[in-house]
Amino acid sequence: MTLDGDVAIEGAVVGMGNPQFVSVVENKHFVVAGRTWQEAGAAICTHPDFPAQTNVEFVRRVADDLIEIRIYERGVGPTSSSGTGTSASAAAMIALEGAPSRLRVLAPAESNWWSGRARTQSCN
């Protein structure tokens, strides 16, 4: 995907019953192409490629079986929890990055993913 005519952001469109765009990042601050994840999320969410908008997840691999995510939800903005966002992030990492099918997902709310089922536990 290209933002502002020249800023490329790689990601995968994942269908979870509602649209999801998942982008892998390499840094603990989730900076994407020189932007905060909140700025990049807003730009991707409303990009013309998504006429009905999309949810956006930024994923960082912490360990083989552990990922950390940030979620920009359409109609909401930055959010601390999303079942479909957690599932889309896990599915993308399993399919595209070779993560194991039992995968722990860290967000402001915490989830575990295995065998096609997600369980969420609040950290607050």
mmCIF file of N, CA and C in Angstrom:
data_model
loop_
_atom_site.group_PDB
_atom_site.id
_atom_site.type_symbol
_atom_site.label_atom_id
_atom_site.label_comp_id
_atom_site.label_asym_id
_atom_site.label_seq_id
_atom_site.Cartn_x
_atom_site.Cartn_y
_atom_site.Cartn_z
ATOM 1 N N MET A 1 0.844 -1.155 0.000
ATOM 2 C CA MET A 1 0.000 0.000 0.000
ATOM 3 C C MET A 1 0.897 1.228 0.000
ATOM 4 N N THR A 2 0.454 2.257 -0.710
ATOM 5 C CA THR A 2 1.210 3.504 -0.761
ATOM 6 C C THR A 2 0.393 4.625 -0.138
ATOM 7 N N LEU A 3 1.021 5.359 0.777
ATOM 8 C CA LEU A 3 0.391 6.513 1.413
ATOM 9 C C LEU A 3 1.088 7.784 0.937
ATOM 10 N N ASP A 4 0.341 8.823 0.784
ATOM 11 C CA ASP A 4 0.885 10.125 0.382
ATOM 12 C C ASP A 4 1.707 10.048 -0.893
ATOM 13 N N GLY A 5 1.372 9.120 -1.775
ATOM 14 C CA GLY A 5 2.038 9.022 -3.063
ATOM 15 C C GLY A 5 3.380 8.337 -3.080
ATOM 16 N N ASP A 6 4.072 8.225 -1.930
ATOM 17 C CA ASP A 6 5.405 7.619 -1.979
ATOM 18 C C ASP A 6 5.801 6.823 -0.740
ATOM 19 N N VAL A 7 4.968 6.764 0.274
ATOM 20 C CA VAL A 7 5.297 6.021 1.493
ATOM 21 C C VAL A 7 4.689 4.627 1.388
ATOM 22 N N ALA A 8 5.558 3.622 1.237
ATOM 23 C CA ALA A 8 5.087 2.242 1.093
ATOM 24 C C ALA A 8 4.964 1.577 2.457
ATOM 25 N N ILE A 9 3.832 0.936 2.677
ATOM 26 C CA ILE A 9 3.600 0.156 3.888
ATOM 27 C C ILE A 9 3.136 -1.226 3.453
ATOM 28 N N GLU A 10 3.906 -2.239 3.821
ATOM 29 C CA GLU A 10 3.545 -3.607 3.477
ATOM 30 C C GLU A 10 2.564 -4.156 4.495
ATOM 31 N N GLY A 11 1.667 -5.007 4.016
ATOM 32 C CA GLY A 11 0.707 -5.637 4.902
ATOM 33 C C GLY A 11 -0.118 -6.655 4.156
ATOM 34 N N ALA A 12 -0.981 -7.322 4.889
ATOM 35 C CA ALA A 12 -1.853 -8.348 4.321
ATOM 36 C C ALA A 12 -3.297 -8.024 4.666
ATOM 37 N N VAL A 13 -4.163 -8.194 3.688
ATOM 38 C CA VAL A 13 -5.599 -8.066 3.930
ATOM 39 C C VAL A 13 -6.086 -9.419 4.419
ATOM 40 N N VAL A 14 -6.753 -9.416 5.569
ATOM 41 C CA VAL A 14 -7.234 -10.654 6.184
ATOM 42 C C VAL A 14 -8.739 -10.525 6.384
ATOM 43 N N GLY A 15 -9.492 -11.488 5.871
ATOM 44 C CA GLY A 15 -10.947 -11.490 6.023
ATOM 45 C C GLY A 15 -11.356 -12.229 7.279
ATOM 46 N N MET A 16 -11.990 -11.527 8.198
ATOM 47 C CA MET A 16 -12.445 -12.131 9.450
ATOM 48 C C MET A 16 -13.939 -11.877 9.645
ATOM 49 N N GLY A 17 -14.665 -11.621 8.555
ATOM 50 C CA GLY A 17 -16.056 -11.228 8.664
ATOM 51 C C GLY A 17 -16.179 -9.717 8.609
ATOM 52 N N ASN A 18 -15.102 -9.043 8.931
ATOM 53 C CA ASN A 18 -14.967 -7.614 8.700
ATOM 54 C C ASN A 18 -13.527 -7.384 8.227
ATOM 55 N N PRO A 19 -13.283 -6.304 7.504
ATOM 56 C CA PRO A 19 -11.967 -6.143 6.883
ATOM 57 C C PRO A 19 -10.860 -5.831 7.895
ATOM 58 N N GLN A 20 -9.692 -6.442 7.657
ATOM 59 C CA GLN A 20 -8.516 -6.246 8.500
ATOM 60 C C GLN A 20 -7.302 -6.060 7.593
ATOM 61 N N PHE A 21 -6.427 -5.139 7.940
ATOM 62 C CA PHE A 21 -5.135 -4.963 7.275
ATOM 63 C C PHE A 21 -4.081 -5.150 8.342
ATOM 64 N N VAL A 22 -3.199 -6.136 8.160
ATOM 65 C CA VAL A 22 -2.191 -6.482 9.166
ATOM 66 C C VAL A 22 -0.808 -6.158 8.614
ATOM 67 N N SER A 23 -0.051 -5.366 9.369
ATOM 68 C CA SER A 23 1.292 -4.974 8.962
ATOM 69 C C SER A 23 2.289 -5.373 10.046
ATOM 70 N N VAL A 24 3.379 -6.014 9.642
ATOM 71 C CA VAL A 24 4.415 -6.435 10.579
ATOM 72 C C VAL A 24 5.408 -5.286 10.764
ATOM 73 N N VAL A 25 5.735 -4.991 12.018
ATOM 74 C CA VAL A 25 6.717 -3.958 12.336
ATOM 75 C C VAL A 25 7.907 -4.594 13.040
ATOM 76 N N GLU A 26 9.023 -3.886 13.071
ATOM 77 C CA GLU A 26 10.253 -4.432 13.643
ATOM 78 C C GLU A 26 10.712 -3.682 14.893
ATOM 79 N N ASN A 27 9.880 -2.791 15.424
ATOM 80 C CA ASN A 27 10.336 -1.988 16.554
ATOM 81 C C ASN A 27 9.284 -1.943 17.649
ATOM 82 N N LYS A 28 9.729 -1.787 18.895
ATOM 83 C CA LYS A 28 8.829 -1.859 20.046
ATOM 84 C C LYS A 28 7.909 -0.659 20.171
ATOM 85 N N HIS A 29 8.160 0.404 19.407
ATOM 86 C CA HIS A 29 7.280 1.578 19.440
ATOM 87 C C HIS A 29 6.246 1.543 18.317
ATOM 88 N N PHE A 30 6.305 0.513 17.475
ATOM 89 C CA PHE A 30 5.366 0.314 16.383
ATOM 90 C C PHE A 30 5.384 1.480 15.383
ATOM 91 N N VAL A 31 6.552 2.090 15.202
ATOM 92 C CA VAL A 31 6.707 3.142 14.203
ATOM 93 C C VAL A 31 6.682 2.494 12.827
ATOM 94 N N VAL A 32 5.897 3.093 11.916
ATOM 95 C CA VAL A 32 5.715 2.548 10.568
ATOM 96 C C VAL A 32 6.053 3.642 9.561
ATOM 97 N N ALA A 33 7.077 3.425 8.751
ATOM 98 C CA ALA A 33 7.471 4.387 7.716
ATOM 99 C C ALA A 33 7.600 5.799 8.295
ATOM 100 N N GLY A 34 8.213 5.914 9.476
ATOM 101 C CA GLY A 34 8.429 7.203 10.103
ATOM 102 C C GLY A 34 7.215 7.814 10.779
ATOM 103 N N ARG A 35 6.115 7.067 10.864
ATOM 104 C CA ARG A 35 4.882 7.561 11.495
ATOM 105 C C ARG A 35 4.571 6.732 12.736
ATOM 106 N N THR A 36 3.854 7.348 13.683
ATOM 107 C CA THR A 36 3.355 6.557 14.794
ATOM 108 C C THR A 36 2.341 5.564 14.252
ATOM 109 N N TRP A 37 2.108 4.497 14.999
ATOM 110 C CA TRP A 37 1.125 3.511 14.525
ATOM 111 C C TRP A 37 -0.266 4.128 14.463
ATOM 112 N N GLN A 38 -0.548 5.106 15.329
ATOM 113 C CA GLN A 38 -1.855 5.762 15.305
ATOM 114 C C GLN A 38 -2.036 6.568 14.015
ATOM 115 N N GLU A 39 -0.981 7.293 13.603
ATOM 116 C CA GLU A 39 -1.040 8.066 12.354
ATOM 117 C C GLU A 39 -1.144 7.147 11.146
ATOM 118 N N ALA A 40 -0.313 6.118 11.124
ATOM 119 C CA ALA A 40 -0.356 5.169 10.000
ATOM 120 C C ALA A 40 -1.690 4.439 9.971
ATOM 121 N N GLY A 41 -2.205 4.053 11.133
ATOM 122 C CA GLY A 41 -3.498 3.370 11.201
ATOM 123 C C GLY A 41 -4.622 4.217 10.640
ATOM 124 N N ALA A 42 -4.647 5.488 10.997
ATOM 125 C CA ALA A 42 -5.687 6.395 10.488
ATOM 126 C C ALA A 42 -5.602 6.522 8.973
ATOM 127 N N ALA A 43 -4.378 6.643 8.444
ATOM 128 C CA ALA A 43 -4.202 6.784 6.997
ATOM 129 C C ALA A 43 -4.595 5.513 6.246
ATOM 130 N N ILE A 44 -4.233 4.356 6.781
ATOM 131 C CA ILE A 44 -4.590 3.087 6.129
ATOM 132 C C ILE A 44 -6.090 2.846 6.231
ATOM 133 N N CYS A 45 -6.671 3.079 7.399
ATOM 134 C CA CYS A 45 -8.102 2.855 7.632
ATOM 135 C C CYS A 45 -8.961 3.561 6.596
ATOM 136 N N THR A 46 -8.586 4.768 6.250
ATOM 137 C CA THR A 46 -9.401 5.588 5.342
ATOM 138 C C THR A 46 -8.837 5.642 3.923
ATOM 139 N N HIS A 47 -7.884 4.784 3.615
ATOM 140 C CA HIS A 47 -7.258 4.758 2.286
ATOM 141 C C HIS A 47 -8.299 4.413 1.227
ATOM 142 N N PRO A 48 -8.211 5.007 0.028
ATOM 143 C CA PRO A 48 -9.170 4.704 -1.050
ATOM 144 C C PRO A 48 -9.253 3.222 -1.437
ATOM 145 N N ASP A 49 -8.213 2.433 -1.143
ATOM 146 C CA ASP A 49 -8.277 0.990 -1.402
ATOM 147 C C ASP A 49 -9.338 0.305 -0.541
ATOM 148 N N PHE A 50 -9.773 0.976 0.517
ATOM 149 C CA PHE A 50 -10.784 0.439 1.429
ATOM 150 C C PHE A 50 -11.976 1.404 1.481
ATOM 151 N N PRO A 51 -12.857 1.361 0.481
ATOM 152 C CA PRO A 51 -13.964 2.325 0.430
ATOM 153 C C PRO A 51 -14.889 2.273 1.642
ATOM 154 N N ALA A 52 -14.996 1.119 2.299
ATOM 155 C CA ALA A 52 -15.814 1.006 3.512
ATOM 156 C C ALA A 52 -14.936 1.072 4.764
ATOM 157 N N GLN A 53 -13.689 1.485 4.601
ATOM 158 C CA GLN A 53 -12.656 1.537 5.634
ATOM 159 C C GLN A 53 -12.255 0.132 6.082
ATOM 160 N N THR A 54 -11.218 0.057 6.886
ATOM 161 C CA THR A 54 -10.721 -1.227 7.378
ATOM 162 C C THR A 54 -10.150 -1.069 8.778
ATOM 163 N N ASN A 55 -10.154 -2.148 9.532
ATOM 164 C CA ASN A 55 -9.437 -2.202 10.789
ATOM 165 C C ASN A 55 -7.967 -2.442 10.453
ATOM 166 N N VAL A 56 -7.074 -1.934 11.287
ATOM 167 C CA VAL A 56 -5.637 -2.047 11.016
ATOM 168 C C VAL A 56 -4.941 -2.575 12.263
ATOM 169 N N GLU A 57 -4.109 -3.587 12.068
ATOM 170 C CA GLU A 57 -3.307 -4.126 13.161
ATOM 171 C C GLU A 57 -1.837 -4.037 12.783
ATOM 172 N N PHE A 58 -1.020 -3.640 13.757
ATOM 173 C CA PHE A 58 0.423 -3.622 13.613
ATOM 174 C C PHE A 58 0.959 -4.694 14.551
ATOM 175 N N VAL A 59 1.803 -5.584 14.010
ATOM 176 C CA VAL A 59 2.242 -6.771 14.741
ATOM 177 C C VAL A 59 3.762 -6.788 14.850
ATOM 178 N N ARG A 60 4.234 -7.081 16.041
ATOM 179 C CA ARG A 60 5.671 -7.220 16.292
ATOM 180 C C ARG A 60 5.914 -8.586 16.910
ATOM 181 N N ARG A 61 6.834 -9.332 16.323
ATOM 182 C CA ARG A 61 7.170 -10.648 16.871
ATOM 183 C C ARG A 61 8.150 -10.465 18.022
ATOM 184 N N VAL A 62 7.758 -10.955 19.185
ATOM 185 C CA VAL A 62 8.573 -10.822 20.391
ATOM 186 C C VAL A 62 9.390 -12.091 20.616
ATOM 187 N N ALA A 63 8.773 -13.237 20.380
ATOM 188 C CA ALA A 63 9.411 -14.551 20.500
ATOM 189 C C ALA A 63 8.731 -15.470 19.486
ATOM 190 N N ASP A 64 9.225 -16.698 19.378
ATOM 191 C CA ASP A 64 8.651 -17.622 18.397
ATOM 192 C C ASP A 64 7.142 -17.761 18.559
ATOM 193 N N ASP A 65 6.672 -17.856 19.799
ATOM 194 C CA ASP A 65 5.249 -18.083 20.056
ATOM 195 C C ASP A 65 4.565 -16.870 20.692
ATOM 196 N N LEU A 66 5.154 -15.683 20.532
ATOM 197 C CA LEU A 66 4.634 -14.478 21.167
ATOM 198 C C LEU A 66 4.704 -13.292 20.217
ATOM 199 N N ILE A 67 3.539 -12.647 20.001
ATOM 200 C CA ILE A 67 3.493 -11.419 19.217
ATOM 201 C C ILE A 67 2.842 -10.325 20.053
ATOM 202 N N GLU A 68 3.153 -9.096 19.707
ATOM 203 C CA GLU A 68 2.544 -7.942 20.347
ATOM 204 C C GLU A 68 1.865 -7.137 19.254
ATOM 205 N N ILE A 69 0.658 -6.605 19.544
ATOM 206 C CA ILE A 69 -0.096 -5.887 18.522
ATOM 207 C C ILE A 69 -0.559 -4.524 19.018
ATOM 208 N N ARG A 70 -0.837 -3.667 18.048
ATOM 209 C CA ARG A 70 -1.541 -2.412 18.267
ATOM 210 C C ARG A 70 -2.692 -2.391 17.267
ATOM 211 N N ILE A 71 -3.823 -1.871 17.692
ATOM 212 C CA ILE A 71 -5.058 -1.959 16.916
ATOM 213 C C ILE A 71 -5.620 -0.570 16.634
ATOM 214 N N TYR A 72 -5.894 -0.305 15.359
ATOM 215 C CA TYR A 72 -6.612 0.901 14.954
ATOM 216 C C TYR A 72 -7.935 0.421 14.351
ATOM 217 N N GLU A 73 -9.017 0.660 15.054
ATOM 218 C CA GLU A 73 -10.328 0.129 14.653
ATOM 219 C C GLU A 73 -11.136 1.184 13.905
ATOM 220 N N ARG A 74 -11.687 0.775 12.763
ATOM 221 C CA ARG A 74 -12.494 1.713 11.979
ATOM 222 C C ARG A 74 -13.686 2.169 12.814
ATOM 223 N N GLY A 75 -13.968 3.455 12.734
ATOM 224 C CA GLY A 75 -15.069 4.023 13.488
ATOM 225 C C GLY A 75 -14.754 4.299 14.946
ATOM 226 N N VAL A 76 -13.590 3.860 15.421
ATOM 227 C CA VAL A 76 -13.211 4.017 16.824
ATOM 228 C C VAL A 76 -11.871 4.739 16.959
ATOM 229 N N GLY A 77 -10.874 4.282 16.203
ATOM 230 C CA GLY A 77 -9.506 4.781 16.341
ATOM 231 C C GLY A 77 -8.687 3.786 17.134
ATOM 232 N N PRO A 78 -7.614 4.240 17.795
ATOM 233 C CA PRO A 78 -6.793 3.314 18.583
ATOM 234 C C PRO A 78 -7.640 2.664 19.682
ATOM 235 N N THR A 79 -7.486 1.358 19.825
ATOM 236 C CA THR A 79 -8.259 0.634 20.827
ATOM 237 C C THR A 79 -7.378 -0.422 21.488
ATOM 238 N N SER A 80 -7.737 -0.834 22.680
ATOM 239 C CA SER A 80 -6.894 -1.758 23.435
ATOM 240 C C SER A 80 -7.249 -3.225 23.250
ATOM 241 N N SER A 81 -8.393 -3.509 22.615
ATOM 242 C CA SER A 81 -8.801 -4.897 22.480
ATOM 243 C C SER A 81 -9.706 -5.071 21.278
ATOM 244 N N SER A 82 -9.536 -6.179 20.575
ATOM 245 C CA SER A 82 -10.404 -6.541 19.456
ATOM 246 C C SER A 82 -10.231 -8.026 19.190
ATOM 247 N N GLY A 83 -11.306 -8.765 19.329
ATOM 248 C CA GLY A 83 -11.240 -10.205 19.064
ATOM 249 C C GLY A 83 -10.876 -10.510 17.623
ATOM 250 N N THR A 84 -11.507 -9.806 16.676
ATOM 251 C CA THR A 84 -11.177 -10.061 15.266
ATOM 252 C C THR A 84 -9.789 -9.532 14.930
ATOM 253 N N GLY A 85 -9.381 -8.425 15.555
ATOM 254 C CA GLY A 85 -8.034 -7.910 15.319
ATOM 255 C C GLY A 85 -6.968 -8.845 15.849
ATOM 256 N N THR A 86 -7.205 -9.407 17.022
ATOM 257 C CA THR A 86 -6.296 -10.396 17.595
ATOM 258 C C THR A 86 -6.225 -11.630 16.702
ATOM 259 N N SER A 87 -7.386 -12.107 16.257
ATOM 260 C CA SER A 87 -7.446 -13.299 15.401
ATOM 261 C C SER A 87 -6.778 -13.045 14.055
ATOM 262 N N ALA A 88 -7.034 -11.883 13.456
ATOM 263 C CA ALA A 88 -6.415 -11.553 12.166
ATOM 264 C C ALA A 88 -4.900 -11.466 12.295
ATOM 265 N N SER A 89 -4.422 -10.862 13.377
ATOM 266 C CA SER A 89 -2.979 -10.746 13.595
ATOM 267 C C SER A 89 -2.342 -12.124 13.743
ATOM 268 N N ALA A 90 -2.963 -12.981 14.553
ATOM 269 C CA ALA A 90 -2.441 -14.338 14.742
ATOM 270 C C ALA A 90 -2.477 -15.123 13.435
ATOM 271 N N ALA A 91 -3.586 -15.060 12.713
ATOM 272 C CA ALA A 91 -3.707 -15.791 11.450
ATOM 273 C C ALA A 91 -2.654 -15.338 10.445
ATOM 274 N N ALA A 92 -2.428 -14.022 10.352
ATOM 275 C CA ALA A 92 -1.421 -13.506 9.427
ATOM 276 C C ALA A 92 -0.024 -13.985 9.804
ATOM 277 N N MET A 93 0.305 -13.968 11.081
ATOM 278 C CA MET A 93 1.630 -14.411 11.511
ATOM 279 C C MET A 93 1.825 -15.910 11.304
ATOM 280 N N ILE A 94 0.768 -16.685 11.511
ATOM 281 C CA ILE A 94 0.855 -18.128 11.270
ATOM 282 C C ILE A 94 1.017 -18.408 9.780
ATOM 283 N N ALA A 95 0.192 -17.770 8.953
ATOM 284 C CA ALA A 95 0.202 -18.036 7.511
ATOM 285 C C ALA A 95 1.415 -17.444 6.798
ATOM 286 N N LEU A 96 1.828 -16.256 7.177
ATOM 287 C CA LEU A 96 2.850 -15.542 6.412
ATOM 288 C C LEU A 96 4.236 -15.543 7.043
ATOM 289 N N GLU A 97 4.299 -15.690 8.356
ATOM 290 C CA GLU A 97 5.584 -15.589 9.050
ATOM 291 C C GLU A 97 6.014 -16.892 9.720
ATOM 292 N N GLY A 98 5.203 -17.958 9.584
ATOM 293 C CA GLY A 98 5.571 -19.249 10.135
ATOM 294 C C GLY A 98 5.455 -19.370 11.642
ATOM 295 N N ALA A 99 4.651 -18.521 12.259
ATOM 296 C CA ALA A 99 4.451 -18.624 13.704
ATOM 297 C C ALA A 99 3.715 -19.928 14.026
ATOM 298 N N PRO A 100 3.924 -20.488 15.211
ATOM 299 C CA PRO A 100 3.229 -21.728 15.574
ATOM 300 C C PRO A 100 1.728 -21.480 15.761
ATOM 301 N N SER A 101 0.930 -22.539 15.643
ATOM 302 C CA SER A 101 -0.522 -22.384 15.751
ATOM 303 C C SER A 101 -0.978 -22.061 17.170
ATOM 304 N N ARG A 102 -0.159 -22.347 18.155
ATOM 305 C CA ARG A 102 -0.441 -21.884 19.515
ATOM 306 C C ARG A 102 0.406 -20.637 19.719
ATOM 307 N N LEU A 103 -0.280 -19.503 19.782
ATOM 308 C CA LEU A 103 0.408 -18.221 19.734
ATOM 309 C C LEU A 103 -0.164 -17.285 20.782
ATOM 310 N N ARG A 104 0.685 -16.688 21.563
ATOM 311 C CA ARG A 104 0.253 -15.711 22.555
ATOM 312 C C ARG A 104 0.303 -14.331 21.923
ATOM 313 N N VAL A 105 -0.759 -13.561 22.129
ATOM 314 C CA VAL A 105 -0.875 -12.230 21.540
ATOM 315 C C VAL A 105 -0.968 -11.205 22.665
ATOM 316 N N LEU A 106 -0.024 -10.277 22.703
ATOM 317 C CA LEU A 106 -0.025 -9.224 23.709
ATOM 318 C C LEU A 106 -0.565 -7.932 23.108
ATOM 319 N N ALA A 107 -1.514 -7.352 23.776
ATOM 320 C CA ALA A 107 -2.067 -6.046 23.443
ATOM 321 C C ALA A 107 -2.377 -5.397 24.784
ATOM 322 N N PRO A 108 -2.941 -4.193 24.784
ATOM 323 C CA PRO A 108 -3.365 -3.663 26.071
ATOM 324 C C PRO A 108 -4.333 -4.614 26.798
ATOM 325 N N ALA A 109 -4.984 -5.530 26.078
ATOM 326 C CA ALA A 109 -5.685 -6.687 26.649
ATOM 327 C C ALA A 109 -4.957 -7.905 26.083
ATOM 328 N N GLU A 110 -4.893 -9.006 26.818
ATOM 329 C CA GLU A 110 -4.056 -10.142 26.446
ATOM 330 C C GLU A 110 -4.897 -11.315 25.936
ATOM 331 N N SER A 111 -4.399 -12.025 24.898
ATOM 332 C CA SER A 111 -5.121 -13.157 24.318
ATOM 333 C C SER A 111 -4.182 -14.326 24.060
ATOM 334 N N ASN A 112 -4.759 -15.503 23.974
ATOM 335 C CA ASN A 112 -4.032 -16.696 23.545
ATOM 336 C C ASN A 112 -4.746 -17.261 22.328
ATOM 337 N N TRP A 113 -3.984 -17.753 21.359
ATOM 338 C CA TRP A 113 -4.553 -18.286 20.120
ATOM 339 C C TRP A 113 -4.054 -19.712 19.949
ATOM 340 N N TRP A 114 -4.966 -20.645 19.742
ATOM 341 C CA TRP A 114 -4.568 -22.005 19.419
ATOM 342 C C TRP A 114 -5.723 -22.745 18.776
ATOM 343 N N SER A 115 -5.398 -23.642 17.880
ATOM 344 C CA SER A 115 -6.362 -24.529 17.222
ATOM 345 C C SER A 115 -7.600 -23.797 16.731
ATOM 346 N N GLY A 116 -7.418 -22.586 16.198
ATOM 347 C CA GLY A 116 -8.533 -21.860 15.622
ATOM 348 C C GLY A 116 -9.456 -21.211 16.632
ATOM 349 N N ARG A 117 -9.089 -21.203 17.916
ATOM 350 C CA ARG A 117 -9.932 -20.574 18.939
ATOM 351 C C ARG A 117 -9.128 -19.506 19.659
ATOM 352 N N ALA A 118 -9.791 -18.445 20.021
ATOM 353 C CA ALA A 118 -9.125 -17.382 20.771
ATOM 354 C C ALA A 118 -9.747 -17.254 22.155
ATOM 355 N N ARG A 119 -8.931 -16.990 23.138
ATOM 356 C CA ARG A 119 -9.404 -16.726 24.491
ATOM 357 C C ARG A 119 -8.787 -15.395 24.911
ATOM 358 N N THR A 120 -9.620 -14.502 25.412
ATOM 359 C CA THR A 120 -9.130 -13.163 25.781
ATOM 360 C C THR A 120 -9.231 -12.970 27.279
ATOM 361 N N GLN A 121 -8.214 -12.351 27.842
ATOM 362 C CA GLN A 121 -8.185 -12.053 29.268
ATOM 363 C C GLN A 121 -7.770 -10.596 29.420
ATOM 364 N N SER A 122 -8.531 -9.836 30.166
ATOM 365 C CA SER A 122 -8.211 -8.427 30.378
ATOM 366 C C SER A 122 -7.008 -8.298 31.279
ATOM 367 N N CYS A 123 -6.137 -7.351 30.959
ATOM 368 C CA CYS A 123 -4.961 -7.078 31.792
ATOM 369 C C CYS A 123 -5.244 -5.967 32.790
ATOM 370 N N ASN A 124 -6.387 -5.311 32.683
ATOM 371 C CA ASN A 124 -6.657 -4.146 33.526
ATOM 372 C C ASN A 124 -7.172 -4.523 34.884
#
